[in-house]
PDB file of C-alpha atoms in Angstrom:
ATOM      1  CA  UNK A 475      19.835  -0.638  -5.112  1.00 52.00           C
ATOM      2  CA  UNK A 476      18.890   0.820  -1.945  1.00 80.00           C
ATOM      3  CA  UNK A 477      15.551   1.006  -2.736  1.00 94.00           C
ATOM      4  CA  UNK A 478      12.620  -0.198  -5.011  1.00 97.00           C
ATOM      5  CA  UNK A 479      13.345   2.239  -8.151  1.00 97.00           C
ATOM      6  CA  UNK A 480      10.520   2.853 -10.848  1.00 98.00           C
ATOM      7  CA  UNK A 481      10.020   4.424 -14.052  1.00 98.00           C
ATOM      8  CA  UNK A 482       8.927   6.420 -15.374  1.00 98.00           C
ATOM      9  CA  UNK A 483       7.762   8.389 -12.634  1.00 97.00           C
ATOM     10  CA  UNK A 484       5.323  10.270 -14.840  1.00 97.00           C
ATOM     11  CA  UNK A 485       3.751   8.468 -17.946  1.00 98.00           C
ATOM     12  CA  UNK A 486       1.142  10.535 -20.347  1.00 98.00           C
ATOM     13  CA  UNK A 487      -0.251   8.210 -22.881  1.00 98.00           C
ATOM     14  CA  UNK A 488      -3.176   8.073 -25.455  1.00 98.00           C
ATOM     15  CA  UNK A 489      -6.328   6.336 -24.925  1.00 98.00           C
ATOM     16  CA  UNK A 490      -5.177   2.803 -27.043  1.00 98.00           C
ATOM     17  CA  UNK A 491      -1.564   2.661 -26.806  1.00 98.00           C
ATOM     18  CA  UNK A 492       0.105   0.567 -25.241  1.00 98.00           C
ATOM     19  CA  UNK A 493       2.557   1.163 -22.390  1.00 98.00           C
ATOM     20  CA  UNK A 494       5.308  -0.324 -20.389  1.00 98.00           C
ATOM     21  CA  UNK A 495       6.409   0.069 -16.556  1.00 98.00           C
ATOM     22  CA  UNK A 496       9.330  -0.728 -14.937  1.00 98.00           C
ATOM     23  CA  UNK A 497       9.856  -2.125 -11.144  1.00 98.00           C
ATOM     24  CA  UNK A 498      13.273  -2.347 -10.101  1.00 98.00           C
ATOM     25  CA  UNK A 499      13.112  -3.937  -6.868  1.00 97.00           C
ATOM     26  CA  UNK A 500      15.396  -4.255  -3.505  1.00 96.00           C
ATOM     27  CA  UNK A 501      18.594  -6.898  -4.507  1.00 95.00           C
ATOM     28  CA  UNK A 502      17.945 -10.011  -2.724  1.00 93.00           C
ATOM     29  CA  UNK A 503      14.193  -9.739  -2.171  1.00 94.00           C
ATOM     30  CA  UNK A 504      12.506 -12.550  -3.639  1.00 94.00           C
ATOM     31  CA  UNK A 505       8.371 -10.970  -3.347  1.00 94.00           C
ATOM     32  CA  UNK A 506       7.570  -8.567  -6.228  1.00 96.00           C
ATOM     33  CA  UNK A 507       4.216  -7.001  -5.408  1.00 96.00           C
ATOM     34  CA  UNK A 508       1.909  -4.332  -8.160  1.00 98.00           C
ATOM     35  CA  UNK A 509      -0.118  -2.189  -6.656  1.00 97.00           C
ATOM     36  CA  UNK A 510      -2.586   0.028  -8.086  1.00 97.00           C
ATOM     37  CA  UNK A 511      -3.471   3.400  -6.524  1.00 96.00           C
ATOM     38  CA  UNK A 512      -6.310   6.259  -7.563  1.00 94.00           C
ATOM     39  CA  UNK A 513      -6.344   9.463  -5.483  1.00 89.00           C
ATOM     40  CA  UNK A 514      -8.006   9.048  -2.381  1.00 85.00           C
ATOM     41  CA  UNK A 515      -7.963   5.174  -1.994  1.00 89.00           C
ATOM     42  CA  UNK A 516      -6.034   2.883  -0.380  1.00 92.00           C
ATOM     43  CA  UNK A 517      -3.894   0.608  -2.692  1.00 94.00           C
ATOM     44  CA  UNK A 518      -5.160  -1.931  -4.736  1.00 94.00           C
ATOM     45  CA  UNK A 519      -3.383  -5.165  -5.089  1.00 94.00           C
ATOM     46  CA  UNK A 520      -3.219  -6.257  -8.596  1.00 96.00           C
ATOM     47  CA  UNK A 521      -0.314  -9.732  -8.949  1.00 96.00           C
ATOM     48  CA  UNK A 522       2.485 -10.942  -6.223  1.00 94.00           C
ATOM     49  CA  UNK A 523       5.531 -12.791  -7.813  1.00 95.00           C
ATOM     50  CA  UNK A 524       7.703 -15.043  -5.518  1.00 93.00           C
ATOM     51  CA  UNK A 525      11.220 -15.242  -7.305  1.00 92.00           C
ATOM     52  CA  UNK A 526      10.206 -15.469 -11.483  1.00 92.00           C
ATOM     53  CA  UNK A 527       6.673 -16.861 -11.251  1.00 91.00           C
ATOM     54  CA  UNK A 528       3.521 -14.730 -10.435  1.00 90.00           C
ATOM     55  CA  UNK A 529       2.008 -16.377  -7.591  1.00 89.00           C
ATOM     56  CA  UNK A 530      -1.230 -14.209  -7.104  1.00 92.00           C
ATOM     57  CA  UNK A 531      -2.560 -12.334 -10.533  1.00 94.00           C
ATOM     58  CA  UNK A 532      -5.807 -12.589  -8.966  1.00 93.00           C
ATOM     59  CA  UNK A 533      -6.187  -8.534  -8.672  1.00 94.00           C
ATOM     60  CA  UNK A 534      -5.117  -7.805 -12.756  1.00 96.00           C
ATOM     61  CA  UNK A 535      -8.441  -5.933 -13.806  1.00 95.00           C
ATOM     62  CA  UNK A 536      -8.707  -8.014 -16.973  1.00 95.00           C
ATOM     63  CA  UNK A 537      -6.831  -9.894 -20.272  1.00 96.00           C
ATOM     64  CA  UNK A 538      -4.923  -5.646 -21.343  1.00 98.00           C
ATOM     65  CA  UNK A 539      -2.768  -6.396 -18.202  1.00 98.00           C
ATOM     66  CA  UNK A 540       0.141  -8.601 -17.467  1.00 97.00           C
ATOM     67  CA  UNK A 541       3.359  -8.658 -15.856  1.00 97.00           C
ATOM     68  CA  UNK A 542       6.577 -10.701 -15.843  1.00 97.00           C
ATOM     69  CA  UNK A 543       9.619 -11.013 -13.923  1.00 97.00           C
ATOM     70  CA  UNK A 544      11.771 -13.075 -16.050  1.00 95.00           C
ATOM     71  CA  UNK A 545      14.664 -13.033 -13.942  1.00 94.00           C
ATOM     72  CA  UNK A 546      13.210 -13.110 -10.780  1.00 93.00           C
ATOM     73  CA  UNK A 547      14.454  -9.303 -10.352  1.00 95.00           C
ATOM     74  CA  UNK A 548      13.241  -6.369 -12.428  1.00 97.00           C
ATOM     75  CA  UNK A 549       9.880  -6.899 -13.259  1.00 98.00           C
ATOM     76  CA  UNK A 550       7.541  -5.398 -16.071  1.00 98.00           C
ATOM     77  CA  UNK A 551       3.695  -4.535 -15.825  1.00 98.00           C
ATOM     78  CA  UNK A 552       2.415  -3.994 -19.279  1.00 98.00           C
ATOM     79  CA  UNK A 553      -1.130  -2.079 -19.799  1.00 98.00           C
ATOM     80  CA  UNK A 554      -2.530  -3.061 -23.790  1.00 98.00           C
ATOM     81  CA  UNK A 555      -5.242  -0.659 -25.335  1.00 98.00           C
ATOM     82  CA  UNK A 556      -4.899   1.864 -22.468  1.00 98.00           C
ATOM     83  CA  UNK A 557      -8.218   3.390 -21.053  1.00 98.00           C
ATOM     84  CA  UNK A 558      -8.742   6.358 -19.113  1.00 97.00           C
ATOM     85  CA  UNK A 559     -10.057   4.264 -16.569  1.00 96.00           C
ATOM     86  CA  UNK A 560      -6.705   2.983 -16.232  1.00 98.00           C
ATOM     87  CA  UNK A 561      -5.046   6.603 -14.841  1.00 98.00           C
ATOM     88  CA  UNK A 562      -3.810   5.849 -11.650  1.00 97.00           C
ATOM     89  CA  UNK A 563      -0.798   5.597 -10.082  1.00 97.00           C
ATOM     90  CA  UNK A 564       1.101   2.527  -9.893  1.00 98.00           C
ATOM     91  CA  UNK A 565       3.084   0.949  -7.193  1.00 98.00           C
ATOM     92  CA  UNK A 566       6.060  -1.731  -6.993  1.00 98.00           C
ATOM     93  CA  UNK A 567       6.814  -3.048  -3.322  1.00 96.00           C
ATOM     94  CA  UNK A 568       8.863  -5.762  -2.604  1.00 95.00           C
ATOM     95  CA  UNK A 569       9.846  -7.829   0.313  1.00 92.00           C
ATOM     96  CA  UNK A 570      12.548 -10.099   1.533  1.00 91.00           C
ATOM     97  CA  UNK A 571      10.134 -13.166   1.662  1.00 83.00           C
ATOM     98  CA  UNK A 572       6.677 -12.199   0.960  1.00 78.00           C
ATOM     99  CA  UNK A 573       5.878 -12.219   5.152  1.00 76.00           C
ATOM    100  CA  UNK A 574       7.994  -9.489   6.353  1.00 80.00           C
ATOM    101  CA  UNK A 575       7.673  -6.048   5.884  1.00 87.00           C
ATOM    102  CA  UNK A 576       6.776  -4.455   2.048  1.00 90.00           C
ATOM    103  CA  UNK A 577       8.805  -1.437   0.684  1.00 94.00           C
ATOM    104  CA  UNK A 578       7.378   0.665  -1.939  1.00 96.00           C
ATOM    105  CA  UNK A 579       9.123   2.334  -5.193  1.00 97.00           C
ATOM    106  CA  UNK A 580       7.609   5.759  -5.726  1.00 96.00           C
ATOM    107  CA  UNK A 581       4.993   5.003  -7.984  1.00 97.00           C
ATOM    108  CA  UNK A 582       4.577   5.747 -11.815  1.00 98.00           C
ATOM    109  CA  UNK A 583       1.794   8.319 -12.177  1.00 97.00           C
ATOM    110  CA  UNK A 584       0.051   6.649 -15.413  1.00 98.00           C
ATOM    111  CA  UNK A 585      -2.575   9.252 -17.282  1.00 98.00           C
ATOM    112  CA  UNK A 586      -4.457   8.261 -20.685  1.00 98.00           C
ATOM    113  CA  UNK A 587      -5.452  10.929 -22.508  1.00 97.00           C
TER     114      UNK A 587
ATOM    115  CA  UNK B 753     -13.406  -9.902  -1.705  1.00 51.00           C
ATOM    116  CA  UNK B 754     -11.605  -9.513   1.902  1.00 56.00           C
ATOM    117  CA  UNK B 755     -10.897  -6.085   3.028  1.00 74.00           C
ATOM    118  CA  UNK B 756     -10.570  -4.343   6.174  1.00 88.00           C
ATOM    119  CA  UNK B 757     -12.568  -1.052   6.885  1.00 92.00           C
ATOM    120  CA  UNK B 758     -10.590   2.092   8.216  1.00 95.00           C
ATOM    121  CA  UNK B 759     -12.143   4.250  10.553  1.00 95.00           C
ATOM    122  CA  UNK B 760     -12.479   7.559  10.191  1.00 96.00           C
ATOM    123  CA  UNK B 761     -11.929   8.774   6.493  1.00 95.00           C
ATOM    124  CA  UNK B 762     -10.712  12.238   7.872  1.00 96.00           C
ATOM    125  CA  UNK B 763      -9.916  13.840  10.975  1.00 97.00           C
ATOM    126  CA  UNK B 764      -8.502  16.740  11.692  1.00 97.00           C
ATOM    127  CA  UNK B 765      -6.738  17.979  14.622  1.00 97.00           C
ATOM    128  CA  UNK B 766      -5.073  20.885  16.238  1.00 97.00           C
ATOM    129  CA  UNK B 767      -1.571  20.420  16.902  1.00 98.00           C
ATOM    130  CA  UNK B 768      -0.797  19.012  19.987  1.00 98.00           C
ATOM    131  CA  UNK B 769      -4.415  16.720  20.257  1.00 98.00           C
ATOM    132  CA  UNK B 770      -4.348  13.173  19.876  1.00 98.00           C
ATOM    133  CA  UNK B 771      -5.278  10.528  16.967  1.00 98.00           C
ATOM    134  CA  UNK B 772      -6.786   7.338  16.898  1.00 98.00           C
ATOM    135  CA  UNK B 773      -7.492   5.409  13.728  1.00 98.00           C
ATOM    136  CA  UNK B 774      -9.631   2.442  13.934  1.00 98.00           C
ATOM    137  CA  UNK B 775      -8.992  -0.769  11.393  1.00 97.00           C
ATOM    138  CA  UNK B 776     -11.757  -4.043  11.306  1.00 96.00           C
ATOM    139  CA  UNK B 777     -12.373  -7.199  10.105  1.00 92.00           C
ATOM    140  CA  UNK B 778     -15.453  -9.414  10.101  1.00 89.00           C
ATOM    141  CA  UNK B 779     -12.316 -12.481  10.051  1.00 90.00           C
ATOM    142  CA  UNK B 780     -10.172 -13.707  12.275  1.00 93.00           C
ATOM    143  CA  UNK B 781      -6.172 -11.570  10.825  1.00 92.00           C
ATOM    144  CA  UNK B 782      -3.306 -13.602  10.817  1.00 90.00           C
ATOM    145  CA  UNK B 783      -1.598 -10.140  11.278  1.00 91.00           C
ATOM    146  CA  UNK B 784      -2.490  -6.546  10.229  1.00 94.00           C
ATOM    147  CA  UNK B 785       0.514  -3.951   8.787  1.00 94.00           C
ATOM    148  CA  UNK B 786       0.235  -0.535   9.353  1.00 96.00           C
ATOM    149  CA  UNK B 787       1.708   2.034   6.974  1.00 96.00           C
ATOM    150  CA  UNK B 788       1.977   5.845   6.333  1.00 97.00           C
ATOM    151  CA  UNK B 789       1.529   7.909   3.086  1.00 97.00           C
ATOM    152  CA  UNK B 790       2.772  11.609   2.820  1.00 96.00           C
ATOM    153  CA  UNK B 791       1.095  13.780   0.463  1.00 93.00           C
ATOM    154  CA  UNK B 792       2.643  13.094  -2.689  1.00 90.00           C
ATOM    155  CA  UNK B 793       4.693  10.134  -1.222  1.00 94.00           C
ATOM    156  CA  UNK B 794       4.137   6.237  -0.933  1.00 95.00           C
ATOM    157  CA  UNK B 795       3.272   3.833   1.837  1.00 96.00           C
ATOM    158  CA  UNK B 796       6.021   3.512   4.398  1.00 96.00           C
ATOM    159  CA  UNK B 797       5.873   0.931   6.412  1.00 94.00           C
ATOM    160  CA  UNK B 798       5.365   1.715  10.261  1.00 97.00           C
ATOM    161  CA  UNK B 799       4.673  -1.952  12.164  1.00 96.00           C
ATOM    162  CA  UNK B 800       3.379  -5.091  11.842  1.00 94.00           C
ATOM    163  CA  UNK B 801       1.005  -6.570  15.053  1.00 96.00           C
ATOM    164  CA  UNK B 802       0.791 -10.816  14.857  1.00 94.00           C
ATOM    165  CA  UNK B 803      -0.096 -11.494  18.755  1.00 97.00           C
ATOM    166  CA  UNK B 804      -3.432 -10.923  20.277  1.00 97.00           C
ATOM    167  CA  UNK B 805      -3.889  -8.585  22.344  1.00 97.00           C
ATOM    168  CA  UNK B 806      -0.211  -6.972  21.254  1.00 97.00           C
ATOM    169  CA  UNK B 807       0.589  -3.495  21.947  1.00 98.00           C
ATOM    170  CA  UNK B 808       3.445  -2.049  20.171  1.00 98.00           C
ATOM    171  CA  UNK B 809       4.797   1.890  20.750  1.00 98.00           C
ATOM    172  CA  UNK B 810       7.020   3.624  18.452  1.00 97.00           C
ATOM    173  CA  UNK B 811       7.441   7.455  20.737  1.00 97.00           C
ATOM    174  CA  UNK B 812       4.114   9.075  20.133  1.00 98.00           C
ATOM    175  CA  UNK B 813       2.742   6.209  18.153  1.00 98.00           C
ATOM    176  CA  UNK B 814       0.988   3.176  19.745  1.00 98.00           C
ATOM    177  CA  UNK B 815      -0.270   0.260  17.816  1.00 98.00           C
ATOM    178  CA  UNK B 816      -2.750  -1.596  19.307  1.00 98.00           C
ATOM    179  CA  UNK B 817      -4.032  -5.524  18.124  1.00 98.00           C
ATOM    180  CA  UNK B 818      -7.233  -6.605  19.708  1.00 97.00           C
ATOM    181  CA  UNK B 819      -7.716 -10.043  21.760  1.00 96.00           C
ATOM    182  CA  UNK B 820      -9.818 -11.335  18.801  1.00 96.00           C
ATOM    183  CA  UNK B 821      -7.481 -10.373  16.601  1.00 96.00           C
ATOM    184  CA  UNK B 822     -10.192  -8.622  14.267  1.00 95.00           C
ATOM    185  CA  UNK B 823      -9.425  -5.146  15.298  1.00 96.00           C
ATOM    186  CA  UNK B 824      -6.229  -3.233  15.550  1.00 98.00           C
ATOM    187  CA  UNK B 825      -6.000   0.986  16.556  1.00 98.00           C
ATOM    188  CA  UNK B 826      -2.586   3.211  15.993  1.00 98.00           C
ATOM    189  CA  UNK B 827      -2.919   6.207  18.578  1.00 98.00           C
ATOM    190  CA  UNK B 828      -0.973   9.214  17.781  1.00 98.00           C
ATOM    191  CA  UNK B 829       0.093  11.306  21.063  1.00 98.00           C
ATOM    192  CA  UNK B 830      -0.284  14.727  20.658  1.00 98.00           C
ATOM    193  CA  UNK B 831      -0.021  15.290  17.140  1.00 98.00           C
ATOM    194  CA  UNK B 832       2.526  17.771  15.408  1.00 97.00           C
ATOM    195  CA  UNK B 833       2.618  18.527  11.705  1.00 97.00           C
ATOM    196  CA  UNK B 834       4.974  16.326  10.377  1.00 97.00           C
ATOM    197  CA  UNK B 835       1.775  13.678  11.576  1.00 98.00           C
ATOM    198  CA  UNK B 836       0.267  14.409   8.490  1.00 98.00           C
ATOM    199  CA  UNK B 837      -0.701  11.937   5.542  1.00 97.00           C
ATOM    200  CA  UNK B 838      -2.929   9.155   5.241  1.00 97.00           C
ATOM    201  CA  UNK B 839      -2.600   6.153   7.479  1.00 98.00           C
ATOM    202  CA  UNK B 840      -3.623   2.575   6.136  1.00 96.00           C
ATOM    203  CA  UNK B 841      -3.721  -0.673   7.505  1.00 96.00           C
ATOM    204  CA  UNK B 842      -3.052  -3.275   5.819  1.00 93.00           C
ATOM    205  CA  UNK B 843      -4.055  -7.512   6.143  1.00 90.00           C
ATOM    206  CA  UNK B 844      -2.469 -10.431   4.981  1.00 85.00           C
ATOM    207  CA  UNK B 845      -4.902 -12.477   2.691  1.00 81.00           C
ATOM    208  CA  UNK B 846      -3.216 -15.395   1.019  1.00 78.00           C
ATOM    209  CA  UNK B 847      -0.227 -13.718  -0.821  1.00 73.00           C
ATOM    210  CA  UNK B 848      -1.234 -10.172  -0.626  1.00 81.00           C
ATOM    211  CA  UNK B 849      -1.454  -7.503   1.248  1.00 86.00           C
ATOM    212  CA  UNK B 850      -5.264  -5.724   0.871  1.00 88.00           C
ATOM    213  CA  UNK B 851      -5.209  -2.134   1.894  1.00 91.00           C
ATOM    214  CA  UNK B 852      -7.580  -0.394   4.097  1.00 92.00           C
ATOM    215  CA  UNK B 853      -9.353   2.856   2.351  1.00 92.00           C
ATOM    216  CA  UNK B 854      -7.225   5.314   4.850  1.00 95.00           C
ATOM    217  CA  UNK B 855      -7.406   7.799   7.279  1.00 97.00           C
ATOM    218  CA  UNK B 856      -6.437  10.913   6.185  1.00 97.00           C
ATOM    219  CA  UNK B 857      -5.084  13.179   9.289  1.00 98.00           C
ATOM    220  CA  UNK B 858      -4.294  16.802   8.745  1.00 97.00           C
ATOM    221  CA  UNK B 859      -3.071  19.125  11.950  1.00 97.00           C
ATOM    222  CA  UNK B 860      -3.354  22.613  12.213  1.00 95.00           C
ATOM    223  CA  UNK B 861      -0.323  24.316  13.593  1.00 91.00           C
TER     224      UNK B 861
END
Protein backbone atom coordinates (compact mmCIF):
# COMPACT_ATOMS: atom_id res chain seq x y z
CA UNK A 1 0.00 0.00 0.00
CA UNK A 2 1.14 3.43 -0.03
CA UNK A 3 1.26 3.68 3.40
CA UNK A 4 1.38 1.86 6.85
CA UNK A 5 -2.58 1.11 7.19
CA UNK A 6 -4.09 0.19 10.73
CA UNK A 7 -7.17 -0.93 12.23
CA UNK A 8 -9.24 -0.31 13.74
CA UNK A 9 -8.70 3.20 14.07
CA UNK A 10 -10.93 3.40 17.12
CA UNK A 11 -11.20 0.31 19.51
CA UNK A 12 -13.66 0.53 22.79
CA UNK A 13 -13.22 -2.55 24.82
CA UNK A 14 -14.08 -3.87 28.39
CA UNK A 15 -11.74 -4.00 31.17
CA UNK A 16 -10.72 -8.12 30.62
CA UNK A 17 -11.29 -8.79 27.10
CA UNK A 18 -9.13 -9.43 24.97
CA UNK A 19 -8.33 -7.51 21.78
CA UNK A 20 -6.59 -7.65 18.51
CA UNK A 21 -4.70 -4.89 16.30
CA UNK A 22 -3.75 -4.88 13.00
CA UNK A 23 -0.44 -3.22 11.30
CA UNK A 24 -0.40 -3.34 7.72
CA UNK A 25 2.86 -2.07 6.83
CA UNK A 26 4.70 -0.36 3.62
CA UNK A 27 5.30 -3.51 0.80
CA UNK A 28 8.88 -4.20 0.78
CA UNK A 29 9.88 -2.84 4.19
CA UNK A 30 11.42 -5.42 6.16
CA UNK A 31 11.38 -3.30 10.05
CA UNK A 32 7.96 -3.57 11.77
CA UNK A 33 8.08 -1.24 14.76
CA UNK A 34 4.88 -0.93 17.88
CA UNK A 35 4.71 2.00 19.41
CA UNK A 36 2.72 2.98 22.26
CA UNK A 37 1.41 6.54 22.73
CA UNK A 38 -0.72 8.30 25.84
CA UNK A 39 -1.77 11.94 25.33
CA UNK A 40 0.88 14.22 25.95
CA UNK A 41 3.98 11.88 25.67
CA UNK A 42 6.26 11.10 23.27
CA UNK A 43 6.00 7.48 21.88
CA UNK A 44 6.88 4.58 23.63
CA UNK A 45 8.65 1.79 21.95
CA UNK A 46 7.20 -1.47 22.83
CA UNK A 47 8.89 -4.65 20.07
CA UNK A 48 10.88 -4.10 16.53
CA UNK A 49 10.55 -7.11 14.06
CA UNK A 50 13.17 -7.44 11.22
CA UNK A 51 11.39 -9.57 8.42
CA UNK A 52 9.15 -12.49 10.66
CA UNK A 53 11.13 -12.52 13.90
CA UNK A 54 10.79 -9.86 16.72
CA UNK A 55 14.15 -8.63 17.24
CA UNK A 56 13.58 -6.15 20.24
CA UNK A 57 10.33 -7.06 22.61
CA UNK A 58 12.25 -5.44 25.21
CA UNK A 59 9.51 -2.44 25.61
CA UNK A 60 6.15 -5.08 25.86
CA UNK A 61 4.86 -3.88 29.40
CA UNK A 62 4.46 -7.47 30.56
CA UNK A 63 3.34 -11.47 29.73
CA UNK A 64 -0.92 -9.78 28.37
CA UNK A 65 1.13 -8.49 25.34
CA UNK A 66 2.57 -10.05 22.28
CA UNK A 67 2.90 -9.61 18.72
CA UNK A 68 3.69 -11.64 15.59
CA UNK A 69 4.44 -11.12 12.10
CA UNK A 70 4.14 -14.46 10.64
CA UNK A 71 4.78 -13.53 7.24
CA UNK A 72 7.16 -11.03 7.66
CA UNK A 73 4.33 -8.43 6.46
CA UNK A 74 1.12 -7.69 8.34
CA UNK A 75 1.75 -7.94 11.77
CA UNK A 76 -0.60 -8.45 14.91
CA UNK A 77 -0.21 -6.89 18.52
CA UNK A 78 -2.51 -8.73 20.81
CA UNK A 79 -3.45 -7.08 24.40
CA UNK A 80 -4.93 -10.29 26.92
CA UNK A 81 -7.07 -9.21 30.05
CA UNK A 82 -7.20 -5.55 28.92
CA UNK A 83 -6.68 -2.83 31.70
CA UNK A 84 -7.54 0.65 31.69
CA UNK A 85 -4.08 1.33 32.10
CA UNK A 86 -3.68 0.02 28.77
CA UNK A 87 -5.86 3.09 26.87
CA UNK A 88 -3.56 4.60 24.70
CA UNK A 89 -3.07 4.92 21.35
CA UNK A 90 -1.11 2.60 19.39
CA UNK A 91 1.32 3.06 16.62
CA UNK A 92 2.75 0.78 13.65
CA UNK A 93 5.88 2.36 11.77
CA UNK A 94 7.88 0.62 9.51
CA UNK A 95 11.03 1.11 7.62
CA UNK A 96 12.87 -0.10 4.61
CA UNK A 97 15.77 -1.57 6.77
CA UNK A 98 15.39 -0.70 10.31
CA UNK A 99 18.24 2.43 9.78
CA UNK A 100 16.49 4.68 7.49
CA UNK A 101 13.72 6.72 8.04
CA UNK A 102 10.32 5.25 10.12
CA UNK A 103 6.76 5.88 8.70
CA UNK A 104 3.87 5.72 10.92
CA UNK A 105 0.18 4.16 10.31
CA UNK A 106 -2.35 6.39 12.02
CA UNK A 107 -2.62 4.82 15.17
CA UNK A 108 -5.50 2.68 16.77
CA UNK A 109 -7.00 4.72 19.60
CA UNK A 110 -7.41 1.66 22.20
CA UNK A 111 -9.93 2.62 25.35
CA UNK A 112 -10.91 -0.08 28.15
CA UNK A 113 -13.82 0.62 29.74
CA UNK B 1 16.57 3.10 30.30
CA UNK B 2 18.15 5.56 27.49
CA UNK B 3 16.16 8.51 26.58
CA UNK B 4 16.79 11.86 25.36
CA UNK B 5 15.25 14.98 27.15
CA UNK B 6 13.31 17.63 24.95
CA UNK B 7 13.55 21.06 25.78
CA UNK B 8 10.94 23.10 26.31
CA UNK B 9 7.58 21.16 26.96
CA UNK B 10 5.61 24.22 25.49
CA UNK B 11 6.20 27.34 23.83
CA UNK B 12 4.18 29.50 22.35
CA UNK B 13 4.72 32.05 19.82
CA UNK B 14 3.21 34.81 17.83
CA UNK B 15 3.17 34.24 14.28
CA UNK B 16 5.99 35.33 12.55
CA UNK B 17 8.68 34.74 15.84
CA UNK B 18 11.05 32.07 15.79
CA UNK B 19 11.39 28.42 17.48
CA UNK B 20 14.05 26.54 18.84
CA UNK B 21 13.64 23.14 20.42
CA UNK B 22 16.45 21.74 22.30
CA UNK B 23 17.08 17.64 22.37
CA UNK B 24 20.08 15.96 24.93
CA UNK B 25 21.80 13.11 25.79
CA UNK B 26 24.14 12.26 28.65
CA UNK B 27 25.66 9.52 25.59
CA UNK B 28 27.49 9.83 22.83
CA UNK B 29 24.08 9.41 19.53
CA UNK B 30 24.93 7.44 16.74
CA UNK B 31 22.27 9.74 15.08
CA UNK B 32 19.15 11.59 16.36
CA UNK B 33 15.63 11.68 14.03
CA UNK B 34 13.52 14.43 14.22
CA UNK B 35 9.78 14.16 13.63
CA UNK B 36 6.49 16.20 13.69
CA UNK B 37 3.01 15.37 15.17
CA UNK B 38 -0.18 17.40 14.18
CA UNK B 39 -2.90 17.53 16.57
CA UNK B 40 -4.74 14.50 16.04
CA UNK B 41 -2.08 13.14 13.55
CA UNK B 42 1.11 10.84 13.87
CA UNK B 43 4.84 11.38 13.77
CA UNK B 44 6.07 12.42 10.36
CA UNK B 45 9.29 12.15 9.81
CA UNK B 46 11.26 15.53 9.13
CA UNK B 47 15.34 14.56 9.10
CA UNK B 48 17.75 12.50 10.33
CA UNK B 49 21.42 14.28 11.56
CA UNK B 50 24.49 11.34 11.69
CA UNK B 51 27.66 13.84 11.32
CA UNK B 52 28.95 16.00 14.05
CA UNK B 53 28.63 19.14 13.92
CA UNK B 54 25.91 18.68 10.81
CA UNK B 55 23.59 21.34 9.94
CA UNK B 56 20.75 20.45 7.81
CA UNK B 57 17.89 23.23 6.47
CA UNK B 58 14.65 22.29 5.11
CA UNK B 59 13.16 26.40 4.13
CA UNK B 60 12.33 27.75 7.53
CA UNK B 61 13.51 24.70 9.35
CA UNK B 62 17.17 24.17 10.44
CA UNK B 63 18.39 21.10 12.14
CA UNK B 64 21.27 21.43 13.99
CA UNK B 65 23.73 18.22 15.45
CA UNK B 66 26.26 19.28 17.97
CA UNK B 67 30.21 18.54 17.70
CA UNK B 68 29.78 16.00 20.57
CA UNK B 69 27.14 14.59 19.05
CA UNK B 70 24.99 14.67 22.39
CA UNK B 71 22.89 17.58 21.45
CA UNK B 72 20.90 18.38 18.40
CA UNK B 73 18.36 21.87 18.00
CA UNK B 74 15.58 22.26 14.99
CA UNK B 75 15.07 26.18 14.61
CA UNK B 76 11.90 27.22 13.09
CA UNK B 77 12.18 30.74 11.14
CA UNK B 78 9.47 32.83 11.73
CA UNK B 79 6.77 30.65 12.57
CA UNK B 80 3.26 30.55 10.75
CA UNK B 81 0.34 28.40 11.82
CA UNK B 82 0.60 25.49 9.92
CA UNK B 83 4.04 25.23 12.52
CA UNK B 84 1.89 23.84 14.92
CA UNK B 85 2.08 20.28 16.67
CA UNK B 86 4.46 18.66 18.79
CA UNK B 87 8.02 18.17 17.70
CA UNK B 88 10.06 15.03 18.98
CA UNK B 89 13.35 13.85 18.55
CA UNK B 90 14.06 10.76 18.35
CA UNK B 91 17.63 8.36 19.07
CA UNK B 92 18.70 5.24 17.83
CA UNK B 93 19.33 2.74 20.78
CA UNK B 94 20.05 -0.75 19.60
CA UNK B 95 16.96 -1.56 17.37
CA UNK B 96 14.69 1.17 18.38
CA UNK B 97 13.94 4.34 18.10
CA UNK B 98 13.25 6.05 21.89
CA UNK B 99 11.23 9.18 21.64
CA UNK B 100 11.87 12.41 23.27
CA UNK B 101 8.76 13.71 25.60
CA UNK B 102 8.03 16.70 22.88
CA UNK B 103 7.77 20.13 22.39
CA UNK B 104 4.55 21.24 21.90
CA UNK B 105 4.53 24.69 19.73
CA UNK B 106 1.32 26.57 19.25
CA UNK B 107 1.34 30.16 17.18
CA UNK B 108 -1.01 32.74 17.48
CA UNK B 109 -2.09 34.24 14.22
Amino acid sequence: GAGVSQTPSNKVTEKGKYVELRCDPISGHTALYWYRQSLGQGPEFLIYFQGTGAADDSGLPNDRFFAVRPEGSVSTLKIQRTERGDSAVYLCASSFDGNTEAFFGQGTRLTVV
Amino acid sequence: GQQVMQIPQYQHVQEGEDFTTYCNSSTTLSNIQWYKQRPGGHPVFLIQLVKSGEVKKQKRLTFQFGEAKKNSSLHITATQTTDVGTYFCAEEYGNKLVFGAGTILRVKS
